[in-house]
């Protein structure tokens, strides 16, 4: 469903939900698509079209070919650094600043565009692509692992003491989400009155389960996505459009003035 009538209906739900913790927004890769960061579906072009993202974005894939996965992440990191927040990121950050304590932003994204748009707080379910961490626990405490120089094969730097490898600071397929972040997201979703789900296919769990959790706890769920998603069945309304098209008029104080 789209059009001014549907948007106005969601705006009325948003107005009614303006209480502490009343609104949760869950964002996925589609949120950043208009900033030029490809979704997983779109990312597998050119050089990478032969590879399955679920294999590249996994511990087994990294251990099988660390240099290949590191190079894929180096490209993705460069794309994130070059990107700018879009009108959707800015609309969310503006709303949060105008209504302190009302909106909880939960994201599956590993880019930093919500933060760069000025979002006061973000619950990042899947980590941060711009950070590194060690692949294995440090085997020689109390001396910490120490990264050596970038290797010639353009693979991940290794610890100069034990050879441990750096890896991207994201949650890979098959890995557990940071428990405190997931718990905070679940609590927020259970408490809220309105849950907006923006730009996610709803195919990656447990993040996808937050929509059903919210609906069962009594929240009104609204999906914003130009395409059908696996979460549409949880939604009272699906707004068909992009994040940068829909969020500014939805969240503006006076839409007719914008
Ligand atoms: P996905 O790639 O599976 O699906 C993207 C969804 O976004 C689709 O439903 C698509 O219809 C929708 N979409 C495309 N353009 C849109 C737009 N302009 N506005 C709104 N929606 C749009 O992504 P996912 O569901 O988030 O899950 C895949 C995983 O990919 C997540 O774990 C996420 O961490 C990771 N990922 C993150 C980024 C990022 O941080 N920007 C980029 C790619 C993948």
Tab-separated table of N, CA and C in Angstrom, residues 62-208:
chain	number	residue	atom	x	y	z
A	62	UNK	N	36.176	-17.294	5.922
A	62	UNK	CA	37.379	-16.532	6.248
A	62	UNK	C	38.560	-17.467	6.479
A	63	UNK	N	38.323	-18.550	7.244
A	63	UNK	CA	39.435	-19.474	7.533
A	63	UNK	C	39.891	-20.182	6.253
A	64	UNK	N	38.952	-20.429	5.339
A	64	UNK	CA	39.306	-21.122	4.095
A	64	UNK	C	40.165	-20.233	3.198
A	65	UNK	N	39.871	-18.933	3.178
A	65	UNK	CA	40.622	-18.031	2.302
A	65	UNK	C	40.621	-16.625	2.902
A	66	UNK	N	41.478	-16.408	3.924
A	66	UNK	CA	41.449	-15.120	4.633
A	66	UNK	C	41.714	-13.935	3.716
A	67	UNK	N	42.632	-14.083	2.756
A	67	UNK	CA	42.969	-12.938	1.902
A	67	UNK	C	41.769	-12.533	1.051
A	68	UNK	N	41.048	-13.539	0.516
A	68	UNK	CA	39.903	-13.202	-0.335
A	68	UNK	C	38.833	-12.462	0.463
A	69	UNK	N	38.512	-12.972	1.642
A	69	UNK	CA	37.458	-12.345	2.448
A	69	UNK	C	37.914	-10.957	2.921
A	70	UNK	N	39.182	-10.831	3.308
A	70	UNK	CA	39.712	-9.533	3.759
A	70	UNK	C	39.610	-8.498	2.632
A	71	UNK	N	39.910	-8.936	1.414
A	71	UNK	CA	39.831	-8.006	0.269
A	71	UNK	C	38.389	-7.605	-0.016
A	72	UNK	N	37.443	-8.552	0.132
A	72	UNK	CA	36.024	-8.214	-0.055
A	72	UNK	C	35.617	-7.154	0.974
A	73	UNK	N	36.061	-7.356	2.212
A	73	UNK	CA	35.737	-6.368	3.250
A	73	UNK	C	36.459	-5.049	3.014
A	74	UNK	N	37.676	-5.078	2.477
A	74	UNK	CA	38.399	-3.827	2.199
A	74	UNK	C	37.603	-2.995	1.194
A	75	UNK	N	37.044	-3.664	0.177
A	75	UNK	CA	36.207	-2.941	-0.804
A	75	UNK	C	34.966	-2.384	-0.153
A	76	UNK	N	34.330	-3.204	0.678
A	76	UNK	CA	33.085	-2.749	1.330
A	76	UNK	C	33.383	-1.599	2.295
A	77	UNK	N	34.518	-1.678	2.994
A	77	UNK	CA	34.889	-0.589	3.912
A	77	UNK	C	35.125	0.706	3.144
A	78	UNK	N	35.789	0.598	2.005
A	78	UNK	CA	36.040	1.801	1.196
A	78	UNK	C	34.709	2.401	0.746
A	79	UNK	N	33.751	1.545	0.391
A	79	UNK	CA	32.428	2.022	-0.025
A	79	UNK	C	31.703	2.738	1.105
A	80	UNK	N	31.815	2.198	2.305
A	80	UNK	CA	31.163	2.829	3.468
A	80	UNK	C	31.805	4.191	3.752
A	81	UNK	N	33.140	4.240	3.705
A	81	UNK	CA	33.826	5.515	4.008
A	81	UNK	C	33.470	6.586	2.979
A	82	UNK	N	33.246	6.170	1.741
A	82	UNK	CA	32.949	7.141	0.681
A	82	UNK	C	31.482	7.576	0.698
A	83	UNK	N	30.626	6.820	1.381
A	83	UNK	CA	29.183	7.094	1.333
A	83	UNK	C	28.797	8.196	2.322
A	84	UNK	N	27.656	8.814	2.046
A	84	UNK	CA	27.104	9.836	2.942
A	84	UNK	C	25.707	9.409	3.375
A	85	UNK	N	25.299	9.796	4.587
A	85	UNK	CA	23.918	9.501	4.995
A	85	UNK	C	22.933	10.078	3.987
A	86	UNK	N	21.802	9.378	3.793
A	86	UNK	CA	20.782	9.893	2.869
A	86	UNK	C	19.646	10.563	3.651
A	87	UNK	N	18.645	11.023	2.913
A	87	UNK	CA	17.550	11.777	3.545
A	87	UNK	C	16.812	10.928	4.594
A	88	UNK	N	16.808	9.612	4.405
A	88	UNK	CA	16.149	8.735	5.380
A	88	UNK	C	16.912	8.698	6.698
A	89	UNK	N	18.241	8.533	6.634
A	89	UNK	CA	19.059	8.568	7.858
A	89	UNK	C	18.854	9.898	8.591
A	90	UNK	N	18.853	10.979	7.806
A	90	UNK	CA	18.755	12.316	8.432
A	90	UNK	C	17.387	12.516	9.077
A	91	UNK	N	16.330	12.008	8.415
A	91	UNK	CA	14.981	12.160	8.977
A	91	UNK	C	14.865	11.417	10.312
A	92	UNK	N	15.450	10.233	10.397
A	92	UNK	CA	15.408	9.471	11.653
A	92	UNK	C	16.169	10.209	12.762
A	93	UNK	N	17.360	10.714	12.420
A	93	UNK	CA	18.171	11.412	13.427
A	93	UNK	C	17.469	12.694	13.887
A	94	UNK	N	16.848	13.419	12.953
A	94	UNK	CA	16.140	14.655	13.317
A	94	UNK	C	14.969	14.344	14.242
A	95	UNK	N	14.227	13.277	13.900
A	95	UNK	CA	13.085	12.898	14.743
A	95	UNK	C	13.569	12.561	16.156
A	96	UNK	N	14.652	11.788	16.249
A	96	UNK	CA	15.162	11.380	17.570
A	96	UNK	C	15.585	12.600	18.388
A	97	UNK	N	16.173	13.570	17.727
A	97	UNK	CA	16.607	14.778	18.459
A	97	UNK	C	15.417	15.633	18.892
A	98	UNK	N	14.366	15.656	18.067
A	98	UNK	CA	13.177	16.462	18.417
A	98	UNK	C	12.353	15.796	19.510
A	99	UNK	N	12.462	14.450	19.637
A	99	UNK	CA	11.615	13.707	20.581
A	99	UNK	C	12.515	12.822	21.449
A	100	UNK	N	13.287	13.420	22.361
A	100	UNK	CA	14.244	12.622	23.129
A	100	UNK	C	13.545	11.491	23.891
A	101	UNK	N	14.137	10.317	23.819
A	101	UNK	CA	13.626	9.172	24.583
A	101	UNK	C	12.500	8.405	23.910
A	102	UNK	N	11.967	8.912	22.799
A	102	UNK	CA	10.818	8.246	22.161
A	102	UNK	C	11.283	7.111	21.245
A	103	UNK	N	12.338	7.363	20.452
A	103	UNK	CA	12.716	6.425	19.383
A	103	UNK	C	13.937	5.581	19.775
A	104	UNK	N	13.814	4.279	19.593
A	104	UNK	CA	14.971	3.383	19.722
A	104	UNK	C	15.305	2.890	18.326
A	105	UNK	N	16.552	3.088	17.913
A	105	UNK	CA	16.951	2.659	16.575
A	105	UNK	C	17.784	1.382	16.670
A	106	UNK	N	17.270	0.331	16.051
A	106	UNK	CA	17.960	-0.963	16.011
A	106	UNK	C	18.366	-1.179	14.562
A	107	UNK	N	19.622	-1.496	14.317
A	107	UNK	CA	20.024	-1.697	12.924
A	107	UNK	C	20.745	-3.020	12.720
A	108	UNK	N	20.493	-3.597	11.537
A	108	UNK	CA	21.283	-4.752	11.097
A	108	UNK	C	22.489	-4.278	10.310
A	109	UNK	N	22.544	-2.980	10.039
A	109	UNK	CA	23.617	-2.480	9.190
A	109	UNK	C	24.928	-2.391	9.959
A	110	UNK	N	25.994	-2.568	9.214
A	110	UNK	CA	27.322	-2.531	9.817
A	110	UNK	C	28.052	-1.250	9.403
A	111	UNK	N	27.366	-0.401	8.612
A	111	UNK	CA	27.970	0.889	8.266
A	111	UNK	C	27.722	1.880	9.408
A	112	UNK	N	28.290	3.085	9.268
A	112	UNK	CA	28.160	4.073	10.346
A	112	UNK	C	27.280	5.255	9.936
A	113	UNK	N	26.379	5.035	8.977
A	113	UNK	CA	25.635	6.178	8.422
A	113	UNK	C	24.586	6.731	9.377
A	114	UNK	N	23.975	5.887	10.220
A	114	UNK	CA	23.045	6.440	11.217
A	114	UNK	C	23.808	7.382	12.158
A	115	UNK	N	24.966	6.928	12.628
A	115	UNK	CA	25.753	7.759	13.560
A	115	UNK	C	26.192	9.048	12.873
A	116	UNK	N	26.626	8.927	11.618
A	116	UNK	CA	27.100	10.136	10.914
A	116	UNK	C	25.962	11.099	10.591
A	117	UNK	N	24.723	10.582	10.546
A	117	UNK	CA	23.568	11.476	10.349
A	117	UNK	C	23.209	12.187	11.654
A	118	UNK	N	23.836	11.767	12.766
A	118	UNK	CA	23.565	12.424	14.048
A	118	UNK	C	22.602	11.662	14.935
A	119	UNK	N	22.357	10.379	14.618
A	119	UNK	CA	21.462	9.570	15.466
A	119	UNK	C	22.077	9.480	16.861
A	120	UNK	N	21.347	9.876	17.903
A	120	UNK	CA	21.959	9.909	19.226
A	120	UNK	C	22.409	8.532	19.717
A	121	UNK	N	21.602	7.493	19.470
A	121	UNK	CA	21.980	6.151	19.934
A	121	UNK	C	21.523	5.118	18.916
A	122	UNK	N	22.341	4.091	18.734
A	122	UNK	CA	22.007	3.019	17.787
A	122	UNK	C	22.302	1.688	18.462
A	123	UNK	N	21.418	0.706	18.275
A	123	UNK	CA	21.702	-0.661	18.737
A	123	UNK	C	22.148	-1.462	17.512
A	124	UNK	N	23.469	-1.689	17.369
A	124	UNK	CA	23.977	-2.361	16.155
A	124	UNK	C	24.009	-3.876	16.350
A	125	UNK	N	23.012	-4.557	15.791
A	125	UNK	CA	22.899	-6.013	16.011
A	125	UNK	C	24.057	-6.786	15.406
A	126	UNK	N	24.599	-6.265	14.287
A	126	UNK	CA	25.584	-7.056	13.525
A	126	UNK	C	26.989	-6.474	13.539
A	127	UNK	N	27.268	-5.561	14.494
A	127	UNK	CA	28.628	-5.066	14.652
A	127	UNK	C	28.942	-3.882	13.756
A	128	UNK	N	30.252	-3.686	13.531
A	128	UNK	CA	30.753	-2.461	12.891
A	128	UNK	C	31.824	-2.863	11.881
A	129	UNK	N	31.535	-2.621	10.610
A	129	UNK	CA	32.457	-3.066	9.559
A	129	UNK	C	33.780	-2.304	9.599
A	130	UNK	N	33.798	-1.133	10.216
A	130	UNK	CA	35.027	-0.326	10.216
A	130	UNK	C	35.977	-0.726	11.351
A	131	UNK	N	35.536	-1.622	12.218
A	131	UNK	CA	36.390	-2.099	13.309
A	131	UNK	C	37.002	-3.458	12.960
A	132	UNK	N	38.156	-3.729	13.552
A	132	UNK	CA	38.766	-5.071	13.473
A	132	UNK	C	38.656	-5.736	14.837
A	133	UNK	N	38.705	-7.048	14.835
A	133	UNK	CA	38.945	-7.763	16.089
A	133	UNK	C	39.751	-9.020	15.770
A	134	UNK	N	40.224	-9.695	16.821
A	134	UNK	CA	41.042	-10.892	16.597
A	134	UNK	C	40.170	-12.088	16.286
A	135	UNK	N	40.647	-12.922	15.386
A	135	UNK	CA	39.886	-14.105	14.977
A	135	UNK	C	39.774	-15.095	16.140
A	136	UNK	N	40.887	-15.336	16.833
A	136	UNK	CA	40.892	-16.303	17.932
A	136	UNK	C	41.197	-15.579	19.232
A	137	UNK	N	40.809	-16.189	20.365
A	137	UNK	CA	41.178	-15.588	21.646
A	137	UNK	C	42.697	-15.505	21.746
A	138	UNK	N	43.197	-14.443	22.368
A	138	UNK	CA	44.649	-14.279	22.499
A	138	UNK	C	45.222	-15.428	23.326
A	139	UNK	N	46.178	-16.200	22.768
A	139	UNK	CA	46.679	-17.372	23.492
A	139	UNK	C	47.837	-17.049	24.438
A	140	UNK	N	48.238	-15.781	24.549
A	140	UNK	CA	49.411	-15.479	25.388
A	140	UNK	C	49.154	-14.300	26.325
A	141	UNK	N	48.035	-14.346	27.077
A	141	UNK	CA	47.842	-13.268	28.031
A	141	UNK	C	48.896	-13.377	29.136
A	142	UNK	N	49.281	-12.335	29.864
A	142	UNK	CA	48.629	-11.026	29.800
A	142	UNK	C	49.103	-10.173	28.621
A	143	UNK	N	50.074	-10.659	27.855
A	143	UNK	CA	50.504	-9.871	26.703
A	143	UNK	C	49.437	-9.973	25.610
A	144	UNK	N	48.957	-8.822	25.162
A	144	UNK	CA	47.878	-8.852	24.173
A	144	UNK	C	48.441	-9.119	22.781
A	145	UNK	N	47.587	-9.621	21.896
A	145	UNK	CA	47.986	-9.770	20.498
A	145	UNK	C	48.357	-8.406	19.926
A	146	UNK	N	49.357	-8.385	19.072
A	146	UNK	CA	49.864	-7.127	18.508
A	146	UNK	C	49.931	-7.271	16.997
A	147	UNK	N	49.182	-6.405	16.267
A	147	UNK	CA	49.174	-6.577	14.807
A	147	UNK	C	50.502	-6.223	14.163
A	148	UNK	N	50.933	-7.046	13.228
A	148	UNK	CA	52.123	-6.753	12.435
A	148	UNK	C	51.731	-5.973	11.190
A	149	UNK	N	52.654	-5.807	10.254
A	149	UNK	CA	52.356	-5.038	9.039
A	149	UNK	C	51.380	-5.786	8.125
A	150	UNK	N	50.773	-5.043	7.201
A	150	UNK	CA	49.873	-5.672	6.223
A	150	UNK	C	50.685	-6.661	5.387
A	151	UNK	N	50.233	-7.903	5.252
A	151	UNK	CA	50.999	-8.884	4.477
A	151	UNK	C	50.938	-8.609	2.967
A	152	UNK	N	51.865	-9.212	2.256
A	152	UNK	CA	51.966	-8.934	0.810
A	152	UNK	C	50.784	-9.445	0.013
A	153	UNK	N	50.107	-10.490	0.516
A	153	UNK	CA	48.964	-11.027	-0.236
A	153	UNK	C	47.688	-10.215	-0.014
A	154	UNK	N	47.813	-9.031	0.638
A	154	UNK	CA	46.661	-8.151	0.918
A	154	UNK	C	45.644	-8.839	1.828
A	155	UNK	N	46.108	-9.832	2.563
A	155	UNK	CA	45.250	-10.500	3.543
A	155	UNK	C	45.301	-9.772	4.875
A	156	UNK	N	44.648	-10.335	5.890
A	156	UNK	CA	44.588	-9.664	7.188
A	156	UNK	C	45.936	-9.669	7.902
A	157	UNK	N	46.287	-8.569	8.586
A	157	UNK	CA	47.497	-8.561	9.403
A	157	UNK	C	47.433	-9.644	10.475
A	158	UNK	N	48.612	-10.117	10.874
A	158	UNK	CA	48.690	-11.182	11.876
A	158	UNK	C	49.409	-10.673	13.109
A	159	UNK	N	49.124	-11.320	14.246
A	159	UNK	CA	49.816	-10.967	15.493
A	159	UNK	C	51.293	-11.328	15.355
A	160	UNK	N	52.164	-10.391	15.763
A	160	UNK	CA	53.599	-10.635	15.619
A	160	UNK	C	54.084	-11.717	16.581
A	161	UNK	N	53.284	-12.029	17.622
A	161	UNK	CA	53.725	-13.040	18.598
A	161	UNK	C	53.221	-14.436	18.197
A	162	UNK	N	51.917	-14.542	17.893
A	162	UNK	CA	51.332	-15.882	17.724
A	162	UNK	C	50.743	-16.147	16.344
A	163	UNK	N	50.686	-15.139	15.488
A	163	UNK	CA	50.145	-15.366	14.144
A	163	UNK	C	48.629	-15.276	14.061
A	164	UNK	N	47.955	-15.004	15.186
A	164	UNK	CA	46.500	-14.778	15.168
A	164	UNK	C	46.166	-13.735	14.090
A	165	UNK	N	45.007	-13.882	13.459
A	165	UNK	CA	44.654	-12.953	12.384
A	165	UNK	C	43.627	-11.937	12.838
A	166	UNK	N	43.742	-10.713	12.328
A	166	UNK	CA	42.646	-9.759	12.492
A	166	UNK	C	41.510	-10.163	11.558
A	167	UNK	N	40.278	-9.835	11.969
A	167	UNK	CA	39.086	-10.070	11.145
A	167	UNK	C	38.162	-8.866	11.302
A	168	UNK	N	37.221	-8.696	10.385
A	168	UNK	CA	36.294	-7.569	10.528
A	168	UNK	C	35.408	-7.725	11.766
A	169	UNK	N	35.078	-6.600	12.384
A	169	UNK	CA	34.297	-6.620	13.625
A	169	UNK	C	32.801	-6.707	13.386
A	170	UNK	N	32.397	-7.616	12.524
A	170	UNK	CA	30.971	-7.802	12.213
A	170	UNK	C	30.533	-9.183	12.698
A	171	UNK	N	29.225	-9.360	12.772
A	171	UNK	CA	28.685	-10.682	13.115
A	171	UNK	C	28.479	-11.431	11.804
A	172	UNK	N	29.154	-12.548	11.680
A	172	UNK	CA	29.033	-13.338	10.460
A	172	UNK	C	27.880	-14.319	10.564
A	173	UNK	N	27.460	-14.847	9.412
A	173	UNK	CA	26.416	-15.873	9.403
A	173	UNK	C	26.862	-17.036	10.296
A	174	UNK	N	25.952	-17.500	11.130
A	174	UNK	CA	26.257	-18.613	12.034
A	174	UNK	C	26.810	-18.166	13.363
A	175	UNK	N	27.092	-16.862	13.532
A	175	UNK	CA	27.645	-16.376	14.799
A	175	UNK	C	26.540	-15.784	15.677
A	176	UNK	N	26.843	-15.732	16.957
A	176	UNK	CA	25.882	-15.205	17.923
A	176	UNK	C	25.936	-13.687	17.935
A	177	UNK	N	24.762	-13.065	18.021
A	177	UNK	CA	24.731	-11.603	18.116
A	177	UNK	C	25.214	-11.174	19.502
A	178	UNK	N	25.760	-9.946	19.625
A	178	UNK	CA	26.164	-9.488	20.967
A	178	UNK	C	24.949	-9.541	21.898
A	179	UNK	N	25.013	-10.361	22.966
A	179	UNK	CA	23.796	-10.639	23.736
A	179	UNK	C	23.172	-9.391	24.348
A	180	UNK	N	24.004	-8.438	24.789
A	180	UNK	CA	23.422	-7.255	25.449
A	180	UNK	C	22.701	-6.369	24.429
A	181	UNK	N	23.201	-6.351	23.192
A	181	UNK	CA	22.540	-5.543	22.151
A	181	UNK	C	21.215	-6.196	21.754
A	182	UNK	N	21.238	-7.527	21.570
A	182	UNK	CA	20.008	-8.231	21.195
A	182	UNK	C	18.963	-8.098	22.305
A	183	UNK	N	19.413	-8.238	23.562
A	183	UNK	CA	18.463	-8.129	24.689
A	183	UNK	C	17.843	-6.734	24.722
A	184	UNK	N	18.667	-5.703	24.543
A	184	UNK	CA	18.146	-4.326	24.557
A	184	UNK	C	17.152	-4.128	23.415
A	185	UNK	N	17.449	-4.702	22.244
A	185	UNK	CA	16.534	-4.578	21.096
A	185	UNK	C	15.219	-5.289	21.382
A	186	UNK	N	15.298	-6.498	21.942
A	186	UNK	CA	14.067	-7.244	22.251
A	186	UNK	C	13.226	-6.504	23.286
A	187	UNK	N	13.895	-5.955	24.318
A	187	UNK	CA	13.149	-5.206	25.344
A	187	UNK	C	12.446	-4.010	24.721
A	188	UNK	N	13.177	-3.298	23.844
A	188	UNK	CA	12.609	-2.099	23.219
A	188	UNK	C	11.404	-2.465	22.358
A	189	UNK	N	11.526	-3.546	21.613
A	189	UNK	CA	10.448	-3.978	20.708
A	189	UNK	C	9.216	-4.424	21.509
A	190	UNK	N	9.448	-5.099	22.640
A	190	UNK	CA	8.317	-5.538	23.485
A	190	UNK	C	7.578	-4.348	24.092
A	191	UNK	N	8.306	-3.251	24.358
A	191	UNK	CA	7.722	-2.079	25.043
A	191	UNK	C	7.032	-1.115	24.083
A	192	UNK	N	7.449	-1.132	22.796
A	192	UNK	CA	7.030	-0.023	21.923
A	192	UNK	C	5.581	-0.165	21.472
A	193	UNK	N	5.042	0.936	20.973
A	193	UNK	CA	3.683	0.908	20.408
A	193	UNK	C	3.734	0.813	18.884
A	194	UNK	N	4.786	1.390	18.304
A	194	UNK	CA	4.908	1.388	16.838
A	194	UNK	C	6.302	0.889	16.458
A	195	UNK	N	6.340	-0.096	15.561
A	195	UNK	CA	7.609	-0.648	15.080
A	195	UNK	C	7.677	-0.460	13.571
A	196	UNK	N	8.628	0.366	13.127
A	196	UNK	CA	8.831	0.586	11.696
A	196	UNK	C	9.996	-0.284	11.241
A	197	UNK	N	9.766	-1.089	10.229
A	197	UNK	CA	10.801	-2.000	9.717
A	197	UNK	C	11.199	-1.493	8.333
A	198	UNK	N	12.435	-1.003	8.209
A	198	UNK	CA	12.842	-0.275	6.997
A	198	UNK	C	13.940	-1.023	6.242
A	199	UNK	N	13.666	-1.407	4.996
A	199	UNK	CA	14.725	-1.877	4.109
A	199	UNK	C	15.393	-3.166	4.514
A	200	UNK	N	14.608	-4.125	5.000
A	200	UNK	CA	15.207	-5.431	5.268
A	200	UNK	C	14.384	-6.518	4.596
A	201	UNK	N	15.095	-7.537	4.099
A	201	UNK	CA	14.411	-8.646	3.444
A	201	UNK	C	13.722	-9.540	4.466
A	202	UNK	N	14.129	-9.440	5.733
A	202	UNK	CA	13.544	-10.291	6.764
A	202	UNK	C	14.023	-11.727	6.669
A	203	UNK	N	15.177	-11.912	6.032
A	203	UNK	CA	15.683	-13.275	5.819
A	203	UNK	C	16.788	-13.639	6.807
A	204	UNK	N	17.278	-12.656	7.565
A	204	UNK	CA	18.410	-12.920	8.458
A	204	UNK	C	17.909	-12.917	9.906
A	205	UNK	N	18.105	-14.049	10.547
A	205	UNK	CA	17.635	-14.230	11.926
A	205	UNK	C	18.803	-14.160	12.890
A	206	UNK	N	18.607	-13.761	14.154
A	206	UNK	CA	17.332	-13.497	14.820
A	206	UNK	C	16.760	-12.101	14.588
A	207	UNK	N	17.464	-11.233	13.840
A	207	UNK	CA	16.965	-9.869	13.641
A	207	UNK	C	15.542	-9.875	13.078
A	208	UNK	N	15.295	-10.770	12.112
A	208	UNK	CA	13.982	-10.800	11.463
A	208	UNK	C	12.869	-11.125	12.454
